């Protein structure tokens, strides 16, 4: 039950109990926190390649029909050699030696891309292509060309271009638009400028200023629109075409490639987008430089990892063969040496495509991120070897549309698996900064952990095997933990892995590699051990819960007061940790119903022994404090155990909601159904607590009802008796106060013996004091009507009795509660204790100010019946003014029993301790009995020749 939530007028779930003394306990409505729909995080959006900002809205004419793209490394397989490769590349990038600044001897020739540098060597034997027309017949598009600081005014100019427009033509048009050349397109002016392909991103800050981090000068015959379509920027980067001076552009290009060579990472790779990449299959892209980062070499482990992955995944066409020929030859020899039979074969010249295929097979695992190594997959053409965890939480699944109603979006998935038995959201792995990682299967998803079926969340250590469905098998690796994992994986024979629930696992496990004697010793250690664990199978759950509840209801044995709640909490904990996801709500419902039935039977038994209506002629014997303590002990025990169990169950339900919230399953219909079942179970436990509280305070107030009048009638000033001081024993109190104080003492001892929660103890005595105050005040008002009762001597006796009661309660630790609830009775008695002479001098207004707790009707009743002497009536100063006459005439002088404080269930963590060994011997004996009962139930299902008796632990 959550704090601060109350409902006036009674409980929302239960009807009121008709109690003879007007007792009814209001309970606040318990509401579990419902999970709201969360906004998807930025990381949950699947990134894809996009065009640059320079052509976000301009149409692009389709490329020429003869342009053909092929996967790098497939040249030889396609039947063509270097010549066919040269033909395809020459059609895309013509004129490597043409143009004023693009000749072979230009300043940028030494640092050209491979696709451009290789042209002079591959162009031999290829027939020249016909010259392109000045104005193509295809419909033109609009291309933005930025000035890069050459001209003032506009930031960029738009020019008309088609897929066959060359860079030199676009330079001439751009110069004309910027006003740097005449309309005729002066050849000398055009040669002085070059069109550059710039790669960069906006800088951090409000202005978002563009910063070009990589630059490449386009040859005069290159076609910018076609290059832009085929080589796209990586996610997080953008590209645009800039107009720069040719000498300045060559210098910047040479400096960029020189810095890349020094760092060993190479220039940024611009290549055609593929449908899938290795990084996308394993999650989001690896860390790339954030916005606003400089163009220098990457720093830190993230930059190093990114550079390594970029160099690993780059194709041959992106490498500078002229600058790295020696290192590539060494790689090629190393890769070929790893092939089967390489030791006996002589390594000779090979096609570059074979080398590209071999280098892609040499995968280097990340050094600072956990990852999964694929041992068995479903489709070799789509599966990858390494799946890297790029987030703290990694989700495996099939993806696709969600099955939930209402058109909710598909669940976010990091790694997509294509097997037919993989669910849209199959399994979640959480790996924080510190080991171990946690793996949790989705509802109904077949997942195995080290060969054992995984039903709940479990720890995942490096080297563990994780099976998803019938096809996928992964090995978990975490290089951050140091080493490749334990020296001996847990799934190898030699030690048990994840054990199935139930005590028979020691004999049934065949993967642990232990002998029968060793397994028997393990079972004996479990049956007789003090570890707070109670294993059972779902088929034995009903028998186990019934046995615990029956033992607690019968009172047999010497269990500690909170022993039943501890045993039931062990059952809940086992279900939450090791059984399937939907089992816990069903267990809670069955458990709550069993407790409610046991409590209801106990209430009926007490009611039969203490009937409300006695037969005629049979006098009613009042309950003694000893008798009421015996009658209420079972109810008080159930109230204490149910309160602690309720707090424990609420913690488990909140954990379930939190896990679902972390996995993004707050709107899952199965989860909503589970939460409804848990809500119903918690409502039943609430009802049990309220019923036991009502019955307890009912019988206690019924006993007080016959003892309270002595506080008004008894005289504490008996002959020869001395008044006891604070903290006196019950036997030292005056005889007229002992019955009332005896009830308070019996209730205090009963709550202590049952280990009732302190909040419920204070509320129990709060109601008892409320009832005592109302009952005594009503009796005081009633006695002053028919006989002379309001006089100073009688008031002093009542004041003394009340002070003695309050002093005794203060010594018992209940003084603050008693002072609060006895305030009105104390004020009424204080008024009667005022000396007659002083009271006659007071007026109505001064008395209303001095005694504000009393209502106008109660104050007028006390003053009008006060005994001033024979034949003397109340003075006129005591008459209420006309403004309060109606309140005096219509007001009620009696206190209502329905204005009692509501019952508020205690909040916070449960007081049950389920960690560490069981120290209580009685609880340990009961735990051993239940374990052997479950063992017997398991053995009864086996054939007679397969049964085993309970093993006996070997003494050390």
Short mmCIF file of C-alpha atoms in Angstrom, two decimals, residues 76-423:
data_model
loop_
_atom_site.label_atom_id
_atom_site.label_comp_id
_atom_site.label_asym_id
_atom_site.label_seq_id
_atom_site.Cartn_x
_atom_site.Cartn_y
_atom_site.Cartn_z
CA UNK A 76 37.95 -11.85 -60.36
CA UNK A 77 34.85 -13.78 -59.52
CA UNK A 78 32.90 -11.79 -62.07
CA UNK A 79 35.18 -12.89 -64.84
CA UNK A 80 37.10 -9.64 -65.39
CA UNK A 81 40.68 -8.75 -64.57
CA UNK A 82 42.33 -5.44 -64.05
CA UNK A 83 41.26 -4.30 -67.47
CA UNK A 84 37.52 -4.68 -66.77
CA UNK A 85 38.03 -2.92 -63.47
CA UNK A 86 39.79 -0.09 -65.29
CA UNK A 87 36.93 0.17 -67.73
CA UNK A 88 34.35 0.61 -65.02
CA UNK A 89 36.42 3.12 -63.08
CA UNK A 90 37.41 5.08 -66.19
CA UNK A 91 33.76 5.59 -67.01
CA UNK A 92 33.19 7.16 -63.58
CA UNK A 93 36.41 9.17 -63.19
CA UNK A 94 37.75 10.34 -66.53
CA UNK A 95 40.52 12.72 -67.16
CA UNK A 96 42.98 11.90 -64.40
CA UNK A 97 45.63 13.55 -66.48
CA UNK A 98 43.49 16.25 -68.01
CA UNK A 99 42.89 19.70 -66.71
CA UNK A 100 45.33 22.30 -65.65
CA UNK A 101 45.55 21.08 -62.11
CA UNK A 102 44.77 17.44 -62.56
CA UNK A 103 47.76 16.23 -64.49
CA UNK A 104 50.04 13.46 -63.41
CA UNK A 105 52.62 15.86 -62.29
CA UNK A 106 50.36 18.09 -60.25
CA UNK A 107 51.01 18.74 -56.60
CA UNK A 108 48.22 16.46 -55.46
CA UNK A 109 49.12 13.46 -57.60
CA UNK A 110 51.12 11.73 -54.87
CA UNK A 111 48.16 11.78 -52.53
CA UNK A 112 45.29 10.94 -54.89
CA UNK A 113 42.77 8.24 -54.09
CA UNK A 114 43.43 4.75 -55.40
CA UNK A 115 40.53 5.01 -57.83
CA UNK A 116 42.15 8.14 -59.35
CA UNK A 117 45.83 7.23 -59.13
CA UNK A 118 45.37 3.86 -60.75
CA UNK A 119 43.81 5.32 -63.91
CA UNK A 120 47.04 6.05 -65.81
CA UNK A 121 48.14 2.44 -65.29
CA UNK A 122 44.81 0.87 -66.15
CA UNK A 123 43.82 3.10 -69.04
CA UNK A 124 46.09 1.37 -71.56
CA UNK A 125 44.15 -0.48 -74.18
CA UNK A 126 40.89 1.18 -73.42
CA UNK A 127 39.22 3.06 -76.21
CA UNK A 128 38.57 6.70 -75.37
CA UNK A 129 35.06 7.65 -74.54
CA UNK A 130 33.28 10.14 -76.77
CA UNK A 131 33.35 13.70 -75.53
CA UNK A 132 30.44 14.72 -73.37
CA UNK A 133 28.08 17.32 -74.80
CA UNK A 134 28.08 20.74 -73.21
CA UNK A 135 24.40 20.59 -72.34
CA UNK A 136 22.96 17.11 -71.70
CA UNK A 137 19.53 16.16 -72.80
CA UNK A 138 18.57 14.88 -69.33
CA UNK A 139 16.54 17.30 -67.21
CA UNK A 140 18.92 19.32 -65.02
CA UNK A 141 18.96 19.42 -61.21
CA UNK A 142 20.05 22.09 -58.79
CA UNK A 143 23.38 21.76 -56.97
CA UNK A 144 24.64 24.05 -54.20
CA UNK A 145 28.27 25.18 -54.51
CA UNK A 146 29.72 26.99 -51.48
CA UNK A 147 32.27 29.75 -51.96
CA UNK A 148 34.56 28.83 -48.98
CA UNK A 149 35.33 32.49 -48.39
CA UNK A 150 36.17 33.43 -51.99
CA UNK A 151 33.34 35.91 -52.36
CA UNK A 152 31.28 38.08 -50.02
CA UNK A 153 27.54 38.08 -49.77
CA UNK A 154 25.73 34.78 -50.35
CA UNK A 155 27.06 31.65 -48.67
CA UNK A 156 26.42 29.43 -51.68
CA UNK A 157 25.16 29.62 -55.26
CA UNK A 158 22.82 27.17 -56.98
CA UNK A 159 23.81 25.90 -60.42
CA UNK A 160 22.06 23.62 -62.88
CA UNK A 161 23.69 20.19 -63.20
CA UNK A 162 22.96 16.73 -64.50
CA UNK A 163 24.53 13.37 -63.80
CA UNK A 164 26.88 13.92 -66.79
CA UNK A 165 27.97 17.43 -65.84
CA UNK A 166 31.75 17.58 -65.23
CA UNK A 167 33.48 19.38 -62.42
CA UNK A 168 35.11 21.87 -64.85
CA UNK A 169 31.70 22.81 -66.29
CA UNK A 170 30.26 23.38 -62.83
CA UNK A 171 33.30 25.49 -61.86
CA UNK A 172 32.69 27.72 -64.86
CA UNK A 173 29.00 28.10 -64.01
CA UNK A 174 29.78 28.79 -60.33
CA UNK A 175 32.37 31.44 -61.20
CA UNK A 176 29.82 33.10 -63.40
CA UNK A 177 27.24 33.09 -60.59
CA UNK A 178 29.73 34.49 -58.08
CA UNK A 179 30.84 37.17 -60.51
CA UNK A 180 34.48 36.00 -60.57
CA UNK A 181 34.55 35.25 -64.33
CA UNK A 182 32.86 36.57 -67.39
CA UNK A 183 29.95 35.03 -69.15
CA UNK A 184 32.24 33.46 -71.70
CA UNK A 185 33.95 31.32 -69.10
CA UNK A 186 37.58 32.54 -69.37
CA UNK A 187 39.80 29.45 -69.53
CA UNK A 188 42.56 30.92 -67.38
CA UNK A 189 40.13 31.88 -64.64
CA UNK A 190 38.51 28.44 -64.68
CA UNK A 191 41.91 26.72 -64.42
CA UNK A 192 42.73 28.75 -61.31
CA UNK A 193 39.80 27.25 -59.38
CA UNK A 194 38.82 23.69 -58.50
CA UNK A 195 35.68 21.99 -57.24
CA UNK A 196 36.31 20.25 -53.90
CA UNK A 197 34.34 17.51 -52.19
CA UNK A 198 34.37 18.54 -48.49
CA UNK A 199 33.46 16.27 -45.59
CA UNK A 200 32.68 17.73 -42.17
CA UNK A 201 29.96 18.62 -39.72
CA UNK A 202 28.61 21.67 -37.90
CA UNK A 203 30.58 22.86 -34.89
CA UNK A 204 29.11 22.81 -31.39
CA UNK A 205 27.24 25.91 -30.31
CA UNK A 206 24.24 27.95 -31.23
CA UNK A 207 25.60 29.24 -34.56
CA UNK A 208 26.29 25.77 -35.98
CA UNK A 209 29.19 27.02 -38.16
CA UNK A 210 30.37 24.55 -40.78
CA UNK A 211 33.86 23.07 -40.37
CA UNK A 212 35.36 21.04 -43.21
CA UNK A 213 37.57 18.31 -41.73
CA UNK A 214 38.47 16.38 -44.93
CA UNK A 215 38.89 17.63 -48.47
CA UNK A 216 39.33 16.04 -51.90
CA UNK A 217 39.89 17.90 -55.16
CA UNK A 218 37.71 16.63 -57.99
CA UNK A 219 39.32 16.08 -61.36
CA UNK A 220 38.00 18.24 -64.18
CA UNK A 221 36.28 15.29 -65.85
CA UNK A 222 34.66 13.85 -62.71
CA UNK A 223 30.89 14.09 -62.43
CA UNK A 224 29.95 15.56 -59.03
CA UNK A 225 26.35 14.39 -58.92
CA UNK A 226 27.32 10.82 -59.73
CA UNK A 227 30.14 10.88 -57.17
CA UNK A 228 27.76 12.24 -54.57
CA UNK A 229 25.26 9.47 -55.29
CA UNK A 230 27.80 6.64 -55.11
CA UNK A 231 30.03 7.78 -52.23
CA UNK A 232 27.97 8.93 -49.28
CA UNK A 233 29.10 10.27 -45.94
CA UNK A 234 28.99 8.11 -42.86
CA UNK A 235 26.25 8.73 -40.24
CA UNK A 236 27.00 11.85 -38.23
CA UNK A 237 28.91 13.52 -41.07
CA UNK A 238 27.80 15.72 -43.94
CA UNK A 239 29.33 16.69 -47.27
CA UNK A 240 29.15 19.60 -49.67
CA UNK A 241 30.88 20.94 -52.76
CA UNK A 242 33.11 23.98 -52.30
CA UNK A 243 34.78 26.31 -54.81
CA UNK A 244 38.40 26.95 -53.83
CA UNK A 245 41.59 28.11 -55.44
CA UNK A 246 43.32 25.19 -57.10
CA UNK A 247 46.68 25.67 -55.39
CA UNK A 248 45.08 26.16 -51.98
CA UNK A 249 42.86 23.10 -52.47
CA UNK A 250 45.85 20.92 -53.48
CA UNK A 251 47.76 22.10 -50.41
CA UNK A 252 44.87 21.33 -48.06
CA UNK A 253 44.37 17.92 -49.65
CA UNK A 254 48.05 17.05 -49.30
CA UNK A 255 48.12 18.15 -45.65
CA UNK A 256 45.00 16.07 -44.87
CA UNK A 257 46.44 12.91 -46.41
CA UNK A 258 49.81 13.51 -44.75
CA UNK A 259 48.16 13.72 -41.32
CA UNK A 260 46.19 10.57 -42.05
CA UNK A 261 49.34 8.67 -43.05
CA UNK A 262 51.12 9.79 -39.90
CA UNK A 263 48.26 8.56 -37.74
CA UNK A 264 47.97 5.28 -39.62
CA UNK A 265 44.23 5.49 -40.04
CA UNK A 266 43.99 6.75 -43.61
CA UNK A 267 41.64 9.30 -45.08
CA UNK A 268 37.93 9.19 -44.33
CA UNK A 269 36.22 6.48 -46.30
CA UNK A 270 33.43 7.55 -48.65
CA UNK A 271 31.91 4.52 -50.22
CA UNK A 272 28.54 3.31 -51.51
CA UNK A 273 26.14 2.37 -48.72
CA UNK A 274 25.45 -1.33 -48.19
CA UNK A 275 22.22 -2.78 -46.96
CA UNK A 276 23.88 -4.08 -43.83
CA UNK A 277 27.22 -3.43 -42.15
CA UNK A 278 29.07 -5.28 -39.48
CA UNK A 279 28.52 -2.52 -36.94
CA UNK A 280 24.81 -2.30 -37.62
CA UNK A 281 24.35 -6.00 -37.10
CA UNK A 282 25.95 -5.80 -33.72
CA UNK A 283 24.17 -2.66 -32.59
CA UNK A 284 24.65 1.04 -33.18
CA UNK A 285 27.73 2.36 -34.91
CA UNK A 286 30.86 2.53 -32.84
CA UNK A 287 31.87 5.77 -31.22
CA UNK A 288 32.70 8.48 -33.72
CA UNK A 289 33.98 11.97 -33.03
CA UNK A 290 31.26 14.06 -31.52
CA UNK A 291 30.05 17.35 -32.87
CA UNK A 292 32.55 20.07 -32.57
CA UNK A 293 35.58 17.83 -32.51
CA UNK A 294 38.63 18.91 -34.34
CA UNK A 295 40.15 17.46 -37.42
CA UNK A 296 43.18 16.07 -35.63
CA UNK A 297 43.75 12.44 -34.86
CA UNK A 298 41.28 10.76 -32.51
CA UNK A 299 42.23 10.57 -28.86
CA UNK A 300 41.28 8.08 -26.15
CA UNK A 301 40.15 4.52 -26.44
CA UNK A 302 37.01 5.44 -28.36
CA UNK A 303 38.95 7.20 -31.14
CA UNK A 304 41.48 4.42 -31.34
CA UNK A 305 38.76 1.79 -31.63
CA UNK A 306 37.01 3.78 -34.32
CA UNK A 307 40.19 4.18 -36.36
CA UNK A 308 40.91 0.47 -36.07
CA UNK A 309 37.40 -0.44 -37.24
CA UNK A 310 37.57 2.04 -40.11
CA UNK A 311 40.87 0.65 -41.33
CA UNK A 312 39.51 -2.89 -40.94
CA UNK A 313 36.35 -2.31 -42.94
CA UNK A 314 37.80 -0.21 -45.76
CA UNK A 315 37.74 -1.64 -49.27
CA UNK A 316 40.72 -1.77 -51.63
CA UNK A 317 39.44 1.06 -53.79
CA UNK A 318 39.67 3.43 -50.79
CA UNK A 319 43.31 2.74 -49.97
CA UNK A 320 46.27 4.57 -51.32
CA UNK A 321 48.09 1.71 -53.05
CA UNK A 322 51.04 3.87 -53.97
CA UNK A 323 51.68 5.05 -50.38
CA UNK A 324 51.00 1.75 -48.57
CA UNK A 325 52.17 -0.89 -51.02
CA UNK A 326 54.75 -2.33 -48.66
CA UNK A 327 52.39 -2.69 -45.65
CA UNK A 328 49.66 -4.25 -47.80
CA UNK A 329 52.10 -6.79 -49.18
CA UNK A 330 52.99 -7.81 -45.61
CA UNK A 331 49.30 -8.13 -44.70
CA UNK A 332 48.64 -10.18 -47.78
CA UNK A 333 51.44 -12.60 -46.98
CA UNK A 334 50.26 -12.91 -43.38
CA UNK A 335 46.65 -13.55 -44.45
CA UNK A 336 47.64 -16.14 -47.02
CA UNK A 337 49.87 -17.87 -44.51
CA UNK A 338 46.84 -18.52 -42.30
CA UNK A 339 45.01 -20.38 -45.07
CA UNK A 340 44.93 -24.23 -44.94
CA UNK A 341 47.96 -25.73 -46.63
CA UNK A 342 49.83 -22.46 -46.73
CA UNK A 343 52.91 -23.98 -45.17
CA UNK A 344 53.51 -26.21 -48.19
CA UNK A 345 52.36 -23.79 -50.84
CA UNK A 346 54.43 -21.02 -52.33
CA UNK A 347 52.83 -17.62 -52.05
CA UNK A 348 52.85 -15.86 -55.37
CA UNK A 349 51.12 -12.93 -56.96
CA UNK A 350 47.38 -12.94 -56.39
CA UNK A 351 44.46 -10.86 -57.46
CA UNK A 352 43.70 -7.87 -55.18
CA UNK A 353 40.13 -9.14 -54.82
CA UNK A 354 41.37 -12.29 -53.07
CA UNK A 355 43.40 -10.19 -50.70
CA UNK A 356 40.33 -8.08 -49.89
CA UNK A 357 38.29 -11.17 -49.06
CA UNK A 358 41.05 -12.52 -46.83
CA UNK A 359 41.49 -9.25 -44.93
CA UNK A 360 37.77 -9.12 -44.21
CA UNK A 361 38.02 -12.55 -42.57
CA UNK A 362 40.67 -11.36 -40.09
CA UNK A 363 38.33 -9.86 -37.49
CA UNK A 364 39.84 -8.27 -34.43
CA UNK A 365 37.52 -8.18 -31.42
CA UNK A 366 37.06 -4.90 -29.50
CA UNK A 367 39.27 -4.35 -26.50
CA UNK A 368 37.02 -2.11 -24.37
CA UNK A 369 33.50 -3.39 -24.99
CA UNK A 370 31.70 -6.66 -24.21
CA UNK A 371 30.76 -8.70 -27.24
CA UNK A 372 29.20 -12.00 -28.29
CA UNK A 373 31.04 -14.57 -30.38
CA UNK A 374 28.76 -16.54 -32.69
CA UNK A 375 29.29 -20.28 -32.40
CA UNK A 376 26.24 -21.40 -34.36
CA UNK A 377 23.93 -19.34 -36.55
CA UNK A 378 21.00 -19.68 -38.89
CA UNK A 379 22.11 -18.21 -42.23
CA UNK A 380 25.82 -17.98 -43.00
CA UNK A 381 25.23 -15.28 -45.58
CA UNK A 382 23.59 -12.92 -43.07
CA UNK A 383 25.12 -13.85 -39.72
CA UNK A 384 28.28 -12.22 -38.41
CA UNK A 385 31.00 -13.60 -36.21
CA UNK A 386 31.19 -10.82 -33.60
CA UNK A 387 28.27 -8.84 -32.15
CA UNK A 388 29.49 -5.88 -30.12
CA UNK A 389 27.56 -4.36 -27.21
CA UNK A 390 27.44 -0.62 -27.95
CA UNK A 391 25.09 0.19 -25.06
CA UNK A 392 24.86 -0.88 -21.44
CA UNK A 393 21.66 -2.74 -22.32
CA UNK A 394 21.73 -4.96 -25.40
CA UNK A 395 18.55 -6.47 -26.87
CA UNK A 396 18.43 -9.50 -29.17
CA UNK A 397 15.33 -9.98 -31.28
CA UNK A 398 13.75 -10.31 -34.68
CA UNK A 399 12.38 -6.76 -34.74
CA UNK A 400 9.40 -6.10 -36.99
CA UNK A 401 5.99 -4.88 -35.91
CA UNK A 402 4.81 -5.16 -32.34
CA UNK A 403 2.11 -7.67 -31.46
CA UNK A 404 0.48 -5.44 -28.89
CA UNK A 405 -2.77 -3.73 -29.66
CA UNK A 406 -3.24 -0.06 -30.35
CA UNK A 407 -0.65 0.21 -33.11
CA UNK A 408 2.28 0.70 -30.74
CA UNK A 409 5.73 0.95 -32.36
CA UNK A 410 7.97 -2.03 -32.77
CA UNK A 411 10.33 -2.72 -29.84
CA UNK A 412 13.87 -1.43 -30.07
CA UNK A 413 16.37 -4.15 -30.93
CA UNK A 414 20.18 -3.89 -31.00
CA UNK A 415 20.97 -7.17 -32.76
CA UNK A 416 18.56 -8.55 -35.36
CA UNK A 417 18.39 -12.32 -35.71
CA UNK A 418 16.46 -13.91 -38.58
CA UNK A 419 15.61 -17.37 -37.26
CA UNK A 420 11.87 -18.20 -37.26
CA UNK A 421 11.76 -19.02 -33.53
CA UNK A 422 13.27 -15.67 -32.46
CA UNK A 423 10.71 -13.33 -30.90
#
